[in-house]
RNA sequence: GGGCGGUUAGCUCAGCUGGUUAGAGCGAUUCCCUUACAAGGAAUAGGCCGGCGGUUCGAGUCCGUCACCGCCCACCA
């Protein structure tokens, strides 16, 4: 076996599980062993080379960012899925990487430069870009270090970066193909402009937020052809007075009688006194404001449309930095908001102002820097999205891509159906530069390099000419859209051949594409998921993944979005440091359902840390009772499945049969739940099983047999203890990889035969549910609980062993499991009597408990409060009567009996029978007590 | 203006295609340092499942509607 001596040195298990002692060491070991790589999985025999691979493209974090809880939940979910499928024997590939994150990264570096008073323009393009690369190199190590602390079992040998050579090549290829297919075009349109970033941004990058503004109403002066001066204006409202300077018309509704006489007339732009027409357009809402609309085609999308319909001129009054230009006349040079104030004052002086009332309206802000976005006419590059969107819609409609939870498919359709062309050019320096060169006459050459472009140019011009490359870079999401296939070797290995000294991963595209699951937060469906589907279909003919699993957003305890400025953000690395990786990820996995947000409460992380510690201590108990040379292994099951042998059924007692049946159930349920994407529920079931059944009951039930039983009994118990623990660790491993691996490395026998828990086979349910054992053990639990309850009620000292008489037809249960009862309920074995008749007690005043199908008498000498007991039993009787009435009513309802499924009716009959016998018991007890 | 989600115990949340008397964690109360674990154990209390109406033998679960909270999309000046 491999060198795990560093692990085995921790032979002694301390009483508390300390994640810090394990996490880094285990992670380094896992990674160094190659467990994260599909090749190793196949070589080791864990993965079936013929099984369909399970592949996830990791959403690449921003390379200069800091990981937050959104990354933590992404990591937790993806790692869970990967670990599960790896154990299940599919070759798994989880491909990691980072994103150059255009605007975000450039902003960060620009801010850094600003500290020393410099701008990117001071450095120039080449030096600035080099500065960003340096920054990237520094931060990349930080990010991947953080990712490793998240414990993600991804294949680092395949790590990619959106600006590395291969991916840049993919971007070139994609752009050029789309360009040649007329799906990319350049044009002068109204775009969203961020005056702070000094770049265009896409519709998606605009966030609308309500802003307290004003609705300004003013008089639009009219040129009156008749010369009359009485009604020489029309009132118009706006929220942005400065745009008046760019007006090219005043519009009214064609059927608005109030203004019919004005149509065809001329208005005068205030202050500038430029003449503009008065037109009629359906878009104007006569009910809103004054019913007359100023038209600013250069700075308003609606007005832009109106201008197109009426052939109006477009005037741009704004510079790239948000100041006004010479078209604004006397306001040139002022910032747009300063100009707004000044113009309004000037208009007031000119007697044109009517009112300015407070007005809350939705205003677009830049997603990255929160500056108010300005609609601006500018020449940009666009992707023609309609045809791409139609194909992408079809892929979801016909089920090639399934979105979990399904309701997000509606969102997706709605967006796709209303999609607008995607503005992909950015006036930045950090990113993939647009591969277009312009000839002297503006002719465009799409090329992979300048020399390619020059060759093309010679064909056109017949001679060598000077070409200039487009200055802009592409939207960072353009490269992200290619991620699932660009990272696997597209376009280099598009046709499958891996030639020459090609990378050893040459066949990745063929082997691992399309990927299996795309897992991410629902907030980037449009930014990323939708675009990957569009591009994947277009370039590879296949949807890039089969499933989209969307997790909810992690919110602060106050329900708000976590953010540094609000001071309510928790740092996942701090949480990992304090509570352990397992505790955090288990909390994230079990804290919500797909697509629903979660408020992360520290108390839950703490509870899950306690859970890790609980399992650790359960394992300590088991190991204390295992003597390595005595524990039999079941070696039949193969190298990745070696576990403890089970004792023959004849040697198993009721508790053994019960816990094995429960394990069987949990294995089945958890596997089904994972297959149905109910990851949280799967985790919760494991929690319940391990804590409430294995620890609280099975281990307690095992103690009397281990300490007081015959050697063969003790041995059988040890085997079941060990087997159940080992199998449970496998089931829990995807949810809590570290503590399970740490424990597993201590398991005598199995850990010597195999390297790691993470490369063990996912359990398949062995044998059958043992309903008889589950029922009997359930009765024991009921009786024990009833006795414990009575002890607590009567304040019996916890250590005191008490007498008990069991009576009733089910007494063989007690007979066969006497040691269990005496141990679990602290009974005095010398003073336990079992009577077959129902009237078992003549030992004086007793507490009578009716549970588990028999009556238990506790002769608590001198302590029994007869009146209280009578009251308690009466209450119990009433309760049983209520239930009997309910069941009787149900069963006498012909509709129920006739229409409900047979098993439901039968269950009700069985229940009634049980209730009736219980009633007899309780009634008898009551009678006896009063007698 | 469209659309989506939520509303279940004091708090944070489960409850999958309708089928026992609705669950967990935290918190609360009482007791216990019992040789796996006090990051623990035993027990207890606490819920008209947001309101109203409907479908059904049967509704926390399905349908309609209303209320409140949150989110997404959207070109109302």
Tab-separated table of N, CA and C in Angstrom, chain A residues 465-522:
chain	number	residue	atom	x	y	z
A	465	UNK	N	-0.514	46.856	-46.816
A	465	UNK	CA	-1.018	48.124	-46.281
A	465	UNK	C	-0.883	48.109	-44.761
A	466	UNK	N	-1.021	49.239	-44.184
A	466	UNK	CA	-1.008	49.353	-42.735
A	466	UNK	C	-2.375	48.928	-42.209
A	467	UNK	N	-2.362	48.052	-41.216
A	467	UNK	CA	-3.631	47.656	-40.603
A	467	UNK	C	-3.627	48.091	-39.143
A	468	UNK	N	-4.794	48.357	-38.659
A	468	UNK	CA	-4.882	48.668	-37.236
A	468	UNK	C	-5.872	47.722	-36.565
A	469	UNK	N	-5.436	47.165	-35.441
A	469	UNK	CA	-6.348	46.249	-34.749
A	469	UNK	C	-7.357	47.031	-33.932
A	470	UNK	N	-8.548	46.482	-33.857
A	470	UNK	CA	-9.583	47.075	-33.007
A	470	UNK	C	-9.030	47.215	-31.593
A	471	UNK	N	-9.335	48.342	-30.967
A	471	UNK	CA	-8.784	48.630	-29.637
A	471	UNK	C	-9.491	47.856	-28.520
A	472	UNK	N	-10.706	47.418	-28.786
A	472	UNK	CA	-11.535	46.898	-27.700
A	472	UNK	C	-11.207	45.452	-27.333
A	473	UNK	N	-11.634	45.084	-26.143
A	473	UNK	CA	-11.559	43.671	-25.739
A	473	UNK	C	-12.972	43.127	-25.632
A	474	UNK	N	-13.055	41.822	-25.464
A	474	UNK	CA	-14.367	41.171	-25.395
A	474	UNK	C	-14.889	41.110	-23.967
A	475	UNK	N	-16.181	41.155	-23.859
A	475	UNK	CA	-16.869	40.892	-22.590
A	475	UNK	C	-16.292	39.615	-21.992
A	476	UNK	N	-16.006	39.667	-20.712
A	476	UNK	CA	-15.386	38.511	-20.056
A	476	UNK	C	-16.260	37.263	-20.173
A	477	UNK	N	-17.574	37.479	-20.296
A	477	UNK	CA	-18.480	36.324	-20.392
A	477	UNK	C	-18.412	35.646	-21.756
A	478	UNK	N	-17.772	36.311	-22.708
A	478	UNK	CA	-17.620	35.661	-24.016
A	478	UNK	C	-16.728	34.433	-23.873
A	479	UNK	N	-15.612	34.591	-23.177
A	479	UNK	CA	-14.744	33.426	-22.988
A	479	UNK	C	-15.378	32.417	-22.032
A	480	UNK	N	-16.128	32.929	-21.044
A	480	UNK	CA	-16.795	32.011	-20.116
A	480	UNK	C	-17.796	31.128	-20.839
A	481	UNK	N	-18.403	31.687	-21.868
A	481	UNK	CA	-19.432	30.940	-22.600
A	481	UNK	C	-18.847	29.708	-23.297
A	482	UNK	N	-17.543	29.734	-23.517
A	482	UNK	CA	-16.887	28.622	-24.207
A	482	UNK	C	-16.287	27.605	-23.228
A	483	UNK	N	-16.323	27.958	-21.969
A	483	UNK	CA	-15.591	27.233	-20.914
A	483	UNK	C	-15.727	25.703	-20.945
A	484	UNK	N	-16.928	25.139	-21.067
A	484	UNK	CA	-17.024	23.679	-20.975
A	484	UNK	C	-16.238	22.941	-22.063
A	485	UNK	N	-16.070	23.567	-23.221
A	485	UNK	CA	-15.327	22.847	-24.262
A	485	UNK	C	-13.952	23.442	-24.520
A	486	UNK	N	-13.800	24.758	-24.292
A	486	UNK	CA	-12.473	25.330	-24.507
A	486	UNK	C	-11.467	24.731	-23.522
A	487	UNK	N	-11.937	24.414	-22.331
A	487	UNK	CA	-11.038	23.850	-21.327
A	487	UNK	C	-10.652	22.409	-21.634
A	488	UNK	N	-11.400	21.770	-22.507
A	488	UNK	CA	-11.123	20.361	-22.827
A	488	UNK	C	-10.360	20.215	-24.138
A	489	UNK	N	-9.954	21.337	-24.722
A	489	UNK	CA	-9.107	21.215	-25.903
A	489	UNK	C	-9.727	21.690	-27.200
A	490	UNK	N	-10.900	22.302	-27.130
A	490	UNK	CA	-11.491	22.881	-28.325
A	490	UNK	C	-10.800	24.210	-28.587
A	491	UNK	N	-10.491	24.598	-29.803
A	491	UNK	CA	-10.784	23.876	-31.053
A	491	UNK	C	-9.651	22.936	-31.489
A	492	UNK	N	-8.544	22.944	-30.760
A	492	UNK	CA	-7.388	22.188	-31.232
A	492	UNK	C	-7.727	20.728	-31.534
A	493	UNK	N	-8.517	20.128	-30.648
A	493	UNK	CA	-8.789	18.703	-30.814
A	493	UNK	C	-10.233	18.452	-31.219
A	494	UNK	N	-10.768	19.427	-31.924
A	494	UNK	CA	-12.166	19.363	-32.322
A	494	UNK	C	-12.471	18.089	-33.105
A	495	UNK	N	-11.513	17.685	-33.945
A	495	UNK	CA	-11.780	16.514	-34.780
A	495	UNK	C	-11.188	15.237	-34.214
A	496	UNK	N	-10.805	15.321	-32.982
A	496	UNK	CA	-10.398	14.100	-32.299
A	496	UNK	C	-8.934	13.749	-32.388
A	497	UNK	N	-8.233	14.186	-33.446
A	497	UNK	CA	-6.853	13.749	-33.556
A	497	UNK	C	-5.972	14.481	-32.552
A	498	UNK	N	-5.134	13.702	-31.940
A	498	UNK	CA	-4.108	14.295	-31.096
A	498	UNK	C	-2.791	13.971	-31.755
A	499	UNK	N	-2.167	14.982	-32.270
A	499	UNK	CA	-0.981	14.690	-33.065
A	499	UNK	C	0.272	15.267	-32.428
A	500	UNK	N	1.381	14.748	-32.872
A	500	UNK	CA	2.681	15.277	-32.481
A	500	UNK	C	2.856	15.341	-30.982
A	501	UNK	N	3.398	16.440	-30.557
A	501	UNK	CA	3.691	16.570	-29.133
A	501	UNK	C	2.520	17.220	-28.392
A	502	UNK	N	1.342	16.933	-28.887
A	502	UNK	CA	0.140	17.493	-28.251
A	502	UNK	C	0.093	17.083	-26.787
A	503	UNK	N	-0.601	17.877	-26.058
A	503	UNK	CA	-0.695	17.622	-24.624
A	503	UNK	C	-1.258	16.231	-24.359
A	504	UNK	N	-0.918	15.703	-23.193
A	504	UNK	CA	-1.371	14.355	-22.872
A	504	UNK	C	-2.880	14.310	-22.693
A	505	UNK	N	-3.478	15.454	-22.596
A	505	UNK	CA	-4.932	15.498	-22.422
A	505	UNK	C	-5.651	15.683	-23.757
A	506	UNK	N	-4.960	15.310	-24.826
A	506	UNK	CA	-5.476	15.602	-26.159
A	506	UNK	C	-6.868	15.041	-26.393
A	507	UNK	N	-7.150	13.914	-25.818
A	507	UNK	CA	-8.439	13.304	-26.125
A	507	UNK	C	-9.531	13.723	-25.151
A	508	UNK	N	-9.222	14.680	-24.304
A	508	UNK	CA	-10.209	15.079	-23.297
A	508	UNK	C	-11.538	15.492	-23.913
A	509	UNK	N	-11.457	16.237	-24.994
A	509	UNK	CA	-12.691	16.733	-25.590
A	509	UNK	C	-13.588	15.564	-25.993
A	510	UNK	N	-12.985	14.566	-26.586
A	510	UNK	CA	-13.771	13.402	-27.006
A	510	UNK	C	-14.271	12.605	-25.806
A	511	UNK	N	-13.426	12.511	-24.799
A	511	UNK	CA	-13.809	11.664	-23.667
A	511	UNK	C	-14.784	12.338	-22.708
A	512	UNK	N	-14.597	13.632	-22.482
A	512	UNK	CA	-15.316	14.263	-21.375
A	512	UNK	C	-16.353	15.299	-21.798
A	513	UNK	N	-16.503	15.486	-23.089
A	513	UNK	CA	-17.504	16.437	-23.557
A	513	UNK	C	-18.585	15.685	-24.296
A	514	UNK	N	-19.854	16.033	-24.107
A	514	UNK	CA	-20.364	17.059	-23.201
A	514	UNK	C	-20.200	16.669	-21.732
A	515	UNK	N	-20.151	17.683	-20.897
A	515	UNK	CA	-20.005	17.425	-19.472
A	515	UNK	C	-21.342	16.970	-18.900
A	516	UNK	N	-21.316	16.610	-17.643
A	516	UNK	CA	-22.519	16.025	-17.056
A	516	UNK	C	-23.385	17.066	-16.348
A	517	UNK	N	-22.798	17.756	-15.401
A	517	UNK	CA	-23.566	18.693	-14.589
A	517	UNK	C	-22.897	20.059	-14.600
A	518	UNK	N	-23.693	21.064	-14.777
A	518	UNK	CA	-23.212	22.421	-14.567
A	518	UNK	C	-23.875	22.887	-13.290
A	519	UNK	N	-23.056	23.160	-12.294
A	519	UNK	CA	-23.600	23.500	-10.987
A	519	UNK	C	-23.214	24.933	-10.673
A	520	UNK	N	-24.206	25.736	-10.329
A	520	UNK	CA	-23.894	27.135	-10.013
A	520	UNK	C	-25.092	27.782	-9.321
A	521	UNK	N	-24.922	29.053	-8.963
A	521	UNK	CA	-26.014	29.781	-8.337
A	521	UNK	C	-26.998	30.274	-9.394
A	522	UNK	N	-28.256	30.407	-9.003
A	522	UNK	CA	-29.260	30.790	-9.998
A	522	UNK	C	-29.074	32.221	-10.485
